Short mmCIF file of C-alpha atoms in Angstrom, two decimals:
data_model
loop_
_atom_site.label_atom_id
_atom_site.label_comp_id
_atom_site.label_asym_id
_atom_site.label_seq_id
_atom_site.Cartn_x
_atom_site.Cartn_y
_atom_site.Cartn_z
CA UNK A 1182 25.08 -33.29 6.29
CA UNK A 1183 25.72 -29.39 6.78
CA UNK A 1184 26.98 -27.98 10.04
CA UNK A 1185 25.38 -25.88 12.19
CA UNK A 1186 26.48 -22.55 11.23
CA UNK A 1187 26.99 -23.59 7.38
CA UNK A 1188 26.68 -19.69 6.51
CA UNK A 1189 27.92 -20.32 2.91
CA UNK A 1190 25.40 -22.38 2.06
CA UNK A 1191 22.64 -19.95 3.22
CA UNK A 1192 23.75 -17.32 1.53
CA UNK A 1193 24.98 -18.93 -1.51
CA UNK A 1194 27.50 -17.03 -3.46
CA UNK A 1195 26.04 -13.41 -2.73
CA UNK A 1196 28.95 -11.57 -1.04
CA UNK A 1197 26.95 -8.22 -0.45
CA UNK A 1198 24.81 -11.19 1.97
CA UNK A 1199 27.64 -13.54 3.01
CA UNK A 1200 29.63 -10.77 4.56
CA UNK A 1201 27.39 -9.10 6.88
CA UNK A 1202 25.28 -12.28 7.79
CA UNK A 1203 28.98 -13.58 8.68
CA UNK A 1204 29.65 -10.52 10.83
CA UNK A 1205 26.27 -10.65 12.86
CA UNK A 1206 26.61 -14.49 13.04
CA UNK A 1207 29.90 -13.71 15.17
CA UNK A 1208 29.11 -10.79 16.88
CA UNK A 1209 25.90 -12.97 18.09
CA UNK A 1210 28.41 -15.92 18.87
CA UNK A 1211 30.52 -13.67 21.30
CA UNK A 1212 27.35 -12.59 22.58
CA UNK A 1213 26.03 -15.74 23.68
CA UNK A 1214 29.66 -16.81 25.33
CA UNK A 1215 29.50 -13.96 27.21
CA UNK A 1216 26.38 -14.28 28.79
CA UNK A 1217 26.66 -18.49 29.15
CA UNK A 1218 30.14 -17.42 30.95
CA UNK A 1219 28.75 -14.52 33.10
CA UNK A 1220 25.78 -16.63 34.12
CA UNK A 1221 27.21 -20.08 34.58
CA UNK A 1222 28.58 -19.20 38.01
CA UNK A 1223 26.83 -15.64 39.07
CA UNK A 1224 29.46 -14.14 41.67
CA UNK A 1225 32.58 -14.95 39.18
CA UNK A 1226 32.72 -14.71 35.20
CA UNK A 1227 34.03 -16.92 32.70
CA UNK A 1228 35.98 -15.42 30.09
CA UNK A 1229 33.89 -15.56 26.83
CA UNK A 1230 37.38 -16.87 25.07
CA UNK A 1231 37.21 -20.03 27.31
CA UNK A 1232 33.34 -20.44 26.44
CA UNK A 1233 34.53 -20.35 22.85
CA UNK A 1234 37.02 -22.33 22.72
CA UNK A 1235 34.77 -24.78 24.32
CA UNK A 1236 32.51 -24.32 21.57
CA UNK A 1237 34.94 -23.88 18.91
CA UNK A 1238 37.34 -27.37 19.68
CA UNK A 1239 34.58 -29.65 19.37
CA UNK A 1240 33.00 -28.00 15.93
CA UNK A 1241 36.58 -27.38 14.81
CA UNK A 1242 36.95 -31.68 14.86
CA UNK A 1243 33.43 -32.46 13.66
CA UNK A 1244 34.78 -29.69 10.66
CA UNK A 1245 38.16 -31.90 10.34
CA UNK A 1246 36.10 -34.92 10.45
CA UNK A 1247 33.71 -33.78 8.20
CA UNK A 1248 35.92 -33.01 5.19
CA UNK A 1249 38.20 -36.03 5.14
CA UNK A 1250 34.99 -37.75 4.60
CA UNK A 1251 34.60 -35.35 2.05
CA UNK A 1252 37.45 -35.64 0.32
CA UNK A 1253 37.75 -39.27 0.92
CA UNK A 1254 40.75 -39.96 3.25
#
């Protein structure tokens, strides 16, 4: 099962790819958490580090999860 932003797998071992489709993945990320946080409530803003790390926590456990089963533990 990959995850959804398995960017090593798309771009196999090609560095010259891996780094800049890494760079516009995140830049894209930060995008999108700053426009869920400055439209989820219109008159105040969410800080796009809370709508990460909203994002992130969750992925970051499925990750955790995902490599003990991996690795067999």
């Amino acid at each position: 099962m990959h995850s959804f932003l398995d960017i090593y797998e798309f771009c196999n071992t090609l560095h010259k790819v891996l780094i800049p489709f890494s760079a516009l993945a995140g830049a894209l990320l930060i995008l999108t958490a700053d426009t869920i946080g400055r439209l989820i409530v219109p008159p105040n803003e969410i800080p796009a580090a809370t709508i990460m790390a909203v994002i992130g926590g969750p992925f970051l456990i499925f990750l955790l999860r995902k490599s003990d089963k991996v690795h067999g533990n």
